[in-house]
Amino acid sequence: MTKSDFPVLPPIEILTADKAESELAALGEVLWACVQGGAGIGFVLPFEREEAEAFWQSRLAGLRAGERYLLVARLDGRIVGTVMLELAPQDNGRHRAEVAKLMVHPQARRKGLSRKLLAAVEDLALSLERTLLVLDTVTGDTAESIYPKAGYSRVGVIPGYAQATRGGLDATTVFYKQLGS
């Protein structure tokens, strides 16, 4: 393999609240497309684009307050992937954070963007002195396989945890990762 055989991945960008607000339609499109594709990321069908934009709108206050961070990946200038870092607010939890809404637009998958977003959110967590990351994902979903490959340890499975995108109940798998030494 030569260097040219590897995809060139875009840099990951941290969006300020103001920038995120100006990108609500693009963020909403990624969320909407992922939910339409069946991603178990907290929403059920039917799910409208307006609901997707409203979700991101509801996250702006946390971005402004420094309680959460939003990272995005772009291809050809268009947002195609997201991940959030949600800081634990408790006094005894100042060392931990939750990884949330890791998603890549269905048209931009299989390019390594999930891995790149995860690496960037881990670097950000370390810069904020957050050394323990937690997350959950739908058990059996394609996304579940991403986390062990990125060094996350499986805690266990909670059956019937959330309503599935298309009805019924899904189990969720909980993961964690210790960062740094």
CSV table of N, CA and C in Angstrom, one decimal, residues 26-164:
chain,number,residue,atom,x,y,z
A,26,ALA,N,-27.5,22.3,8.9
A,26,ALA,CA,-26.5,21.2,8.5
A,26,ALA,C,-26.4,20.2,9.6
A,27,LEU,N,-26.4,20.6,10.9
A,27,LEU,CA,-26.4,19.6,12.0
A,27,LEU,C,-27.7,18.8,12.0
A,28,GLY,N,-28.8,19.5,11.8
A,28,GLY,CA,-30.1,18.8,11.7
A,28,GLY,C,-30.1,17.8,10.6
A,29,GLU,N,-29.5,18.1,9.5
A,29,GLU,CA,-29.5,17.1,8.4
A,29,GLU,C,-28.8,15.8,8.7
A,30,VAL,N,-27.6,16.0,9.4
A,30,VAL,CA,-26.9,14.8,9.8
A,30,VAL,C,-27.7,13.9,10.8
A,31,LEU,N,-28.3,14.6,11.8
A,31,LEU,CA,-29.1,13.8,12.7
A,31,LEU,C,-30.3,13.2,12.1
A,32,TRP,N,-31.0,14.0,11.2
A,32,TRP,CA,-32.2,13.4,10.6
A,32,TRP,C,-31.9,12.2,9.7
A,33,ALA,N,-30.8,12.3,8.9
A,33,ALA,CA,-30.4,11.2,8.0
A,33,ALA,C,-30.0,10.0,8.8
A,34,CYS,N,-29.3,10.2,9.9
A,34,CYS,CA,-28.9,9.0,10.8
A,34,CYS,C,-30.2,8.3,11.4
A,35,VAL,N,-31.1,9.1,11.9
A,35,VAL,CA,-32.3,8.5,12.4
A,35,VAL,C,-33.2,7.9,11.4
A,36,GLN,N,-33.3,8.5,10.2
A,36,GLN,CA,-34.0,7.8,9.1
A,36,GLN,C,-33.4,6.5,8.7
A,37,GLY,N,-32.0,6.4,8.9
A,37,GLY,CA,-31.3,5.2,8.6
A,37,GLY,C,-31.4,4.2,9.7
A,38,GLY,N,-32.1,4.5,10.8
A,38,GLY,CA,-32.3,3.5,11.9
A,38,GLY,C,-31.4,3.7,13.0
A,39,ALA,N,-30.5,4.7,13.1
A,39,ALA,CA,-29.6,4.8,14.2
A,39,ALA,C,-30.3,5.0,15.5
A,40,GLY,N,-29.9,4.3,16.5
A,40,GLY,CA,-30.4,4.4,17.8
A,40,GLY,C,-29.7,5.4,18.6
A,41,ILE,N,-30.1,6.7,18.4
A,41,ILE,CA,-29.4,7.8,19.0
A,41,ILE,C,-30.4,8.7,19.8
A,42,GLY,N,-31.5,8.1,20.3
A,42,GLY,CA,-32.4,8.8,21.2
A,42,GLY,C,-33.7,9.3,20.5
A,43,PHE,N,-33.9,8.9,19.3
A,43,PHE,CA,-35.1,9.4,18.6
A,43,PHE,C,-35.9,8.3,17.9
A,44,VAL,N,-37.1,8.4,17.7
A,44,VAL,CA,-38.0,7.4,17.1
A,44,VAL,C,-38.7,8.0,15.9
A,45,LEU,N,-39.0,7.1,15.0
A,45,LEU,CA,-39.8,7.5,13.8
A,45,LEU,C,-41.3,7.6,14.1
A,46,PRO,N,-42.0,8.5,13.5
A,46,PRO,CA,-41.6,9.5,12.5
A,46,PRO,C,-40.7,10.6,13.2
A,47,PHE,N,-39.8,11.1,12.5
A,47,PHE,CA,-38.9,12.1,13.0
A,47,PHE,C,-38.6,13.1,11.8
A,48,GLU,N,-39.0,14.4,12.1
A,48,GLU,CA,-38.9,15.4,11.1
A,48,GLU,C,-37.6,16.2,11.2
A,49,ARG,N,-37.3,16.9,10.1
A,49,ARG,CA,-36.1,17.7,10.1
A,49,ARG,C,-36.2,18.8,11.1
A,50,GLU,N,-37.3,19.4,11.3
A,50,GLU,CA,-37.5,20.4,12.3
A,50,GLU,C,-37.2,19.9,13.7
A,51,GLU,N,-37.5,18.7,14.0
A,51,GLU,CA,-37.2,18.1,15.3
A,51,GLU,C,-35.7,18.0,15.5
A,52,ALA,N,-35.0,17.6,14.4
A,52,ALA,CA,-33.6,17.5,14.4
A,52,ALA,C,-32.9,18.8,14.7
A,53,GLU,N,-33.3,19.9,14.0
A,53,GLU,CA,-32.8,21.2,14.3
A,53,GLU,C,-33.1,21.7,15.7
A,54,ALA,N,-34.3,21.3,16.2
A,54,ALA,CA,-34.7,21.7,17.6
A,54,ALA,C,-33.8,21.0,18.6
A,55,PHE,N,-33.4,19.8,18.3
A,55,PHE,CA,-32.5,19.1,19.2
A,55,PHE,C,-31.2,19.9,19.4
A,56,TRP,N,-30.6,20.3,18.2
A,56,TRP,CA,-29.4,21.0,18.3
A,56,TRP,C,-29.5,22.4,18.9
A,57,GLN,N,-30.7,23.0,18.6
A,57,GLN,CA,-31.0,24.3,19.3
A,57,GLN,C,-31.0,24.1,20.8
A,58,SER,N,-31.5,23.0,21.3
A,58,SER,CA,-31.6,22.8,22.7
A,58,SER,C,-30.2,22.5,23.4
A,59,ARG,N,-29.2,22.3,22.6
A,59,ARG,CA,-27.9,22.0,23.1
A,59,ARG,C,-27.0,23.3,23.2
A,60,LEU,N,-27.5,24.4,22.6
A,60,LEU,CA,-26.7,25.6,22.5
A,60,LEU,C,-26.4,26.2,23.9
A,61,ALA,N,-27.4,26.2,24.8
A,61,ALA,CA,-27.1,26.7,26.2
A,61,ALA,C,-26.0,26.0,26.8
A,62,GLY,N,-25.9,24.7,26.7
A,62,GLY,CA,-24.8,23.9,27.3
A,62,GLY,C,-23.5,24.2,26.7
A,63,LEU,N,-23.5,24.5,25.4
A,63,LEU,CA,-22.3,24.9,24.7
A,63,LEU,C,-21.8,26.2,25.2
A,64,ARG,N,-22.7,27.2,25.3
A,64,ARG,CA,-22.4,28.5,25.8
A,64,ARG,C,-21.8,28.5,27.3
A,65,ALA,N,-22.4,27.6,28.1
A,65,ALA,CA,-22.0,27.5,29.5
A,65,ALA,C,-20.7,26.7,29.7
A,66,GLY,N,-20.2,26.1,28.6
A,66,GLY,CA,-19.0,25.2,28.8
A,66,GLY,C,-19.3,23.9,29.4
A,67,GLU,N,-20.5,23.5,29.4
A,67,GLU,CA,-20.9,22.2,30.0
A,67,GLU,C,-20.8,21.0,28.9
A,68,ARG,N,-20.7,21.4,27.7
A,68,ARG,CA,-20.6,20.5,26.6
A,68,ARG,C,-19.8,21.1,25.5
A,69,TYR,N,-19.3,20.2,24.6
A,69,TYR,CA,-18.5,20.6,23.5
A,69,TYR,C,-19.0,19.8,22.3
A,70,LEU,N,-19.1,20.5,21.1
A,70,LEU,CA,-19.6,19.9,19.9
A,70,LEU,C,-18.4,19.9,18.9
A,71,LEU,N,-18.1,18.7,18.4
A,71,LEU,CA,-17.0,18.5,17.4
A,71,LEU,C,-17.7,18.0,16.1
A,72,VAL,N,-17.2,18.5,15.0
A,72,VAL,CA,-17.8,18.1,13.7
A,72,VAL,C,-16.7,17.7,12.7
A,73,ALA,N,-17.1,16.9,11.8
A,73,ALA,CA,-16.2,16.5,10.7
A,73,ALA,C,-16.9,17.1,9.4
A,74,ARG,N,-16.1,17.6,8.5
A,74,ARG,CA,-16.7,18.1,7.2
A,74,ARG,C,-16.0,17.4,6.1
A,75,LEU,N,-16.8,17.2,5.0
A,75,LEU,CA,-16.3,16.7,3.7
A,75,LEU,C,-16.8,17.7,2.7
A,76,ASP,N,-15.9,18.3,1.9
A,76,ASP,CA,-16.2,19.3,0.9
A,76,ASP,C,-17.0,20.4,1.5
A,77,GLY,N,-16.6,20.8,2.8
A,77,GLY,CA,-17.2,21.9,3.5
A,77,GLY,C,-18.5,21.7,4.2
A,78,ARG,N,-19.1,20.5,4.0
A,78,ARG,CA,-20.4,20.1,4.5
A,78,ARG,C,-20.2,19.3,5.8
A,79,ILE,N,-20.9,19.6,6.9
A,79,ILE,CA,-20.9,18.8,8.1
A,79,ILE,C,-21.4,17.4,7.8
A,80,VAL,N,-20.6,16.4,8.1
A,80,VAL,CA,-21.1,15.0,7.8
A,80,VAL,C,-20.9,14.1,9.1
A,81,GLY,N,-20.4,14.7,10.2
A,81,GLY,CA,-20.2,13.9,11.4
A,81,GLY,C,-20.2,14.8,12.6
A,82,THR,N,-20.6,14.2,13.7
A,82,THR,CA,-20.6,14.9,15.0
A,82,THR,C,-20.3,14.0,16.1
A,83,VAL,N,-19.8,14.6,17.2
A,83,VAL,CA,-19.7,14.0,18.5
A,83,VAL,C,-19.7,15.1,19.5
A,84,MET,N,-20.3,14.8,20.7
A,84,MET,CA,-20.3,15.8,21.8
A,84,MET,C,-19.6,15.2,23.0
A,85,LEU,N,-19.0,16.1,23.7
A,85,LEU,CA,-18.4,15.8,25.0
A,85,LEU,C,-19.2,16.5,26.1
A,86,GLU,N,-19.9,15.7,26.9
A,86,GLU,CA,-20.8,16.3,28.0
A,86,GLU,C,-20.0,16.1,29.3
A,87,LEU,N,-19.6,17.2,29.9
A,87,LEU,CA,-18.9,17.2,31.1
A,87,LEU,C,-19.8,16.9,32.3
A,88,ALA,N,-19.3,16.0,33.2
A,88,ALA,CA,-20.0,15.7,34.4
A,88,ALA,C,-19.9,16.9,35.3
A,89,PRO,N,-21.1,17.4,35.8
A,89,PRO,CA,-21.1,18.6,36.6
A,89,PRO,C,-20.8,18.4,38.1
A,90,GLN,N,-20.9,17.2,38.6
A,90,GLN,CA,-20.8,16.9,40.0
A,90,GLN,C,-19.4,17.2,40.5
A,91,ASP,N,-19.3,17.7,41.7
A,91,ASP,CA,-18.0,17.9,42.3
A,91,ASP,C,-17.1,16.7,42.3
A,92,ASN,N,-17.7,15.5,42.5
A,92,ASN,CA,-16.9,14.3,42.6
A,92,ASN,C,-16.7,13.7,41.2
A,93,GLY,N,-17.2,14.4,40.2
A,93,GLY,CA,-17.1,13.8,38.8
A,93,GLY,C,-16.3,14.7,37.8
A,94,ARG,N,-15.5,15.6,38.4
A,94,ARG,CA,-14.8,16.6,37.5
A,94,ARG,C,-13.7,15.9,36.7
A,95,HIS,N,-13.5,14.6,36.8
A,95,HIS,CA,-12.6,13.9,36.0
A,95,HIS,C,-13.2,13.1,34.9
A,96,ARG,N,-14.5,13.2,34.8
A,96,ARG,CA,-15.2,12.3,33.8
A,96,ARG,C,-16.1,13.1,32.9
A,97,ALA,N,-16.4,12.5,31.7
A,97,ALA,CA,-17.4,13.1,30.8
A,97,ALA,C,-18.0,12.0,30.0
A,98,GLU,N,-19.1,12.3,29.3
A,98,GLU,CA,-19.8,11.4,28.5
A,98,GLU,C,-19.6,11.7,27.0
A,99,VAL,N,-19.4,10.7,26.2
A,99,VAL,CA,-19.3,10.9,24.8
A,99,VAL,C,-20.7,10.6,24.3
A,100,ALA,N,-21.3,11.6,23.5
A,100,ALA,CA,-22.6,11.5,23.0
A,100,ALA,C,-22.8,11.9,21.6
A,101,LYS,N,-23.8,11.4,20.9
A,101,LYS,CA,-24.2,11.8,19.6
A,101,LYS,C,-23.0,11.6,18.6
A,102,LEU,N,-22.3,10.5,18.7
A,102,LEU,CA,-21.3,10.2,17.7
A,102,LEU,C,-22.1,9.7,16.5
A,103,MET,N,-22.1,10.4,15.4
A,103,MET,CA,-22.8,10.0,14.2
A,103,MET,C,-22.1,10.5,13.0
A,104,VAL,N,-22.3,9.7,11.9
A,104,VAL,CA,-21.7,10.1,10.6
A,104,VAL,C,-22.9,9.9,9.6
A,105,HIS,N,-23.1,10.9,8.8
A,105,HIS,CA,-24.1,10.9,7.7
A,105,HIS,C,-23.9,9.6,6.9
A,106,PRO,N,-25.0,8.9,6.6
A,106,PRO,CA,-25.0,7.6,5.9
A,106,PRO,C,-24.2,7.8,4.6
A,107,GLN,N,-24.2,8.9,3.9
A,107,GLN,CA,-23.4,9.1,2.7
A,107,GLN,C,-21.9,9.3,2.9
A,108,ALA,N,-21.5,9.4,4.1
A,108,ALA,CA,-20.1,9.7,4.4
A,108,ALA,C,-19.4,8.6,5.2
A,109,ARG,N,-20.1,7.5,5.4
A,109,ARG,CA,-19.6,6.4,6.2
A,109,ARG,C,-18.5,5.6,5.5
A,110,ARG,N,-17.8,4.8,6.3
A,110,ARG,CA,-16.7,3.9,5.8
A,110,ARG,C,-15.5,4.7,5.3
A,111,LYS,N,-15.3,5.9,5.9
A,111,LYS,CA,-14.1,6.7,5.6
A,111,LYS,C,-13.2,6.9,6.8
A,112,GLY,N,-13.6,6.3,8.0
A,112,GLY,CA,-12.8,6.5,9.2
A,112,GLY,C,-13.1,7.8,10.0
A,113,LEU,N,-14.3,8.4,9.7
A,113,LEU,CA,-14.6,9.6,10.4
A,113,LEU,C,-15.0,9.3,11.8
A,114,SER,N,-15.7,8.2,12.1
A,114,SER,CA,-16.0,7.9,13.5
A,114,SER,C,-14.8,7.8,14.4
A,115,ARG,N,-13.8,7.1,13.9
A,115,ARG,CA,-12.5,6.9,14.6
A,115,ARG,C,-11.8,8.3,14.8
A,116,LYS,N,-11.9,9.1,13.8
A,116,LYS,CA,-11.2,10.4,13.9
A,116,LYS,C,-12.0,11.3,14.9
A,117,LEU,N,-13.3,11.3,14.8
A,117,LEU,CA,-14.1,12.1,15.8
A,117,LEU,C,-13.8,11.6,17.2
A,118,LEU,N,-13.8,10.3,17.4
A,118,LEU,CA,-13.5,9.7,18.8
A,118,LEU,C,-12.1,10.2,19.3
A,119,ALA,N,-11.1,10.1,18.4
A,119,ALA,CA,-9.8,10.5,18.8
A,119,ALA,C,-9.7,12.0,19.2
A,120,ALA,N,-10.5,12.8,18.4
A,120,ALA,CA,-10.5,14.2,18.7
A,120,ALA,C,-11.2,14.5,20.0
A,121,VAL,N,-12.3,13.8,20.3
A,121,VAL,CA,-13.0,14.1,21.5
A,121,VAL,C,-12.2,13.6,22.7
A,122,GLU,N,-11.4,12.5,22.5
A,122,GLU,CA,-10.5,12.1,23.6
A,122,GLU,C,-9.4,13.1,23.9
A,123,ASP,N,-8.9,13.7,22.8
A,123,ASP,CA,-7.8,14.7,23.0
A,123,ASP,C,-8.4,15.9,23.7
A,124,LEU,N,-9.6,16.3,23.3
A,124,LEU,CA,-10.3,17.4,24.0
A,124,LEU,C,-10.5,17.1,25.5
A,125,ALA,N,-11.0,15.9,25.8
A,125,ALA,CA,-11.3,15.5,27.2
A,125,ALA,C,-10.0,15.6,28.0
A,126,LEU,N,-8.9,15.1,27.5
A,126,LEU,CA,-7.6,15.2,28.2
A,126,LEU,C,-7.2,16.7,28.4
A,127,SER,N,-7.4,17.5,27.4
A,127,SER,CA,-7.1,18.9,27.6
A,127,SER,C,-7.9,19.6,28.7
A,128,LEU,N,-9.1,19.0,28.9
A,128,LEU,CA,-10.0,19.5,30.0
A,128,LEU,C,-9.8,18.8,31.3
A,129,GLU,N,-8.8,17.9,31.4
A,129,GLU,CA,-8.5,17.1,32.5
A,129,GLU,C,-9.6,16.1,32.9
A,130,ARG,N,-10.3,15.6,31.8
A,130,ARG,CA,-11.3,14.6,32.0
A,130,ARG,C,-10.6,13.3,31.5
A,131,THR,N,-10.4,12.4,32.4
A,131,THR,CA,-9.6,11.2,32.2
A,131,THR,C,-10.5,9.9,32.1
A,132,LEU,N,-11.8,10.0,32.4
A,132,LEU,CA,-12.7,8.9,32.3
A,132,LEU,C,-13.8,9.3,31.3
A,133,LEU,N,-14.0,8.5,30.3
A,133,LEU,CA,-15.1,8.7,29.3
A,133,LEU,C,-16.0,7.5,29.4
A,134,VAL,N,-17.3,7.9,29.4
A,134,VAL,CA,-18.4,6.8,29.3
A,134,VAL,C,-19.3,7.1,28.1
A,135,LEU,N,-19.9,6.0,27.7
A,135,LEU,CA,-20.9,6.2,26.6
A,135,LEU,C,-21.8,4.9,26.6
A,136,ASP,N,-22.9,5.0,25.8
A,136,ASP,CA,-23.7,3.9,25.6
A,136,ASP,C,-24.1,3.8,24.2
A,137,THR,N,-24.5,2.7,23.7
A,137,THR,CA,-24.9,2.5,22.3
A,137,THR,C,-25.8,1.3,22.2
A,138,VAL,N,-26.6,1.3,21.2
A,138,VAL,CA,-27.6,0.2,21.0
A,138,VAL,C,-26.8,-1.1,20.8
A,139,THR,N,-27.2,-2.1,21.7
A,139,THR,CA,-26.6,-3.4,21.6
A,139,THR,C,-26.9,-4.1,20.2
A,140,GLY,N,-25.8,-4.6,19.6
A,140,GLY,CA,-26.0,-5.2,18.3
A,140,GLY,C,-25.9,-4.3,17.1
A,141,ASP,N,-26.0,-3.0,17.3
A,141,ASP,CA,-25.9,-2.0,16.2
A,141,ASP,C,-24.5,-2.0,15.7
A,142,THR,N,-24.4,-1.7,14.4
A,142,THR,CA,-23.1,-1.6,13.7
A,142,THR,C,-22.1,-0.7,14.5
A,143,ALA,N,-22.6,0.4,15.1
A,143,ALA,CA,-21.8,1.3,15.8
A,143,ALA,C,-21.1,0.7,17.1
A,144,GLU,N,-21.7,-0.4,17.6
A,144,GLU,CA,-21.2,-1.0,18.8
A,144,GLU,C,-19.8,-1.5,18.6
A,145,SER,N,-19.5,-2.0,17.4
A,145,SER,CA,-18.1,-2.5,17.2
A,145,SER,C,-17.0,-1.5,17.1
A,146,ILE,N,-17.4,-0.2,17.0
A,146,ILE,CA,-16.4,0.9,16.9
A,146,ILE,C,-15.6,1.0,18.2
A,147,TYR,N,-16.3,0.9,19.3
A,147,TYR,CA,-15.8,1.3,20.6
A,147,TYR,C,-14.7,0.4,21.1
A,148,PRO,N,-14.9,-0.9,21.1
A,148,PRO,CA,-13.7,-1.8,21.5
A,148,PRO,C,-12.5,-1.6,20.6
A,149,LYS,N,-12.7,-1.3,19.4
A,149,LYS,CA,-11.5,-1.1,18.5
A,149,LYS,C,-10.8,0.2,18.8
A,150,ALA,N,-11.5,1.1,19.5
A,150,ALA,CA,-10.9,2.4,19.9
A,150,ALA,C,-10.4,2.3,21.4
A,151,GLY,N,-10.4,1.1,22.0
A,151,GLY,CA,-9.9,1.0,23.3
A,151,GLY,C,-10.9,1.1,24.4
A,152,TYR,N,-12.2,1.2,24.1
A,152,TYR,CA,-13.2,1.3,25.1
A,152,TYR,C,-13.5,-0.1,25.7
A,153,SER,N,-13.7,-0.2,27.0
A,153,SER,CA,-14.1,-1.4,27.7
A,153,SER,C,-15.6,-1.5,27.9
A,154,ARG,N,-16.1,-2.7,27.6
A,154,ARG,CA,-17.5,-3.0,27.8
A,154,ARG,C,-17.8,-3.2,29.2
A,155,VAL,N,-18.8,-2.5,29.8
A,155,VAL,CA,-19.2,-2.6,31.2
A,155,VAL,C,-20.3,-3.7,31.2
A,156,GLY,N,-21.3,-3.6,30.3
A,156,GLY,CA,-22.3,-4.6,30.3
A,156,GLY,C,-23.5,-4.1,29.5
A,157,VAL,N,-24.6,-4.9,29.5
A,157,VAL,CA,-25.7,-4.6,28.7
A,157,VAL,C,-26.9,-4.4,29.6
A,158,ILE,N,-27.7,-3.4,29.3
A,158,ILE,CA,-29.0,-3.2,30.0
A,158,ILE,C,-30.1,-3.5,29.0
A,159,PRO,N,-30.9,-4.6,29.3
A,159,PRO,CA,-31.9,-5.0,28.4
A,159,PRO,C,-33.1,-4.0,28.4
A,160,GLY,N,-33.8,-3.9,27.3
A,160,GLY,CA,-34.9,-3.0,27.2
A,160,GLY,C,-34.7,-1.6,27.6
A,161,TYR,N,-33.6,-1.0,27.3
A,161,TYR,CA,-33.2,0.3,27.9
A,161,TYR,C,-33.9,1.4,27.2
A,162,ALA,N,-34.1,1.4,25.9
A,162,ALA,CA,-34.7,2.5,25.1
A,162,ALA,C,-35.6,2.0,24.0
A,163,GLN,N,-36.5,2.8,23.7
A,163,GLN,CA,-37.4,2.5,22.6
A,163,GLN,C,-36.6,2.6,21.3
A,164,ALA,N,-36.8,1.6,20.5
A,164,ALA,CA,-36.0,1.5,19.2
A,164,ALA,C,-36.6,2.5,18.2
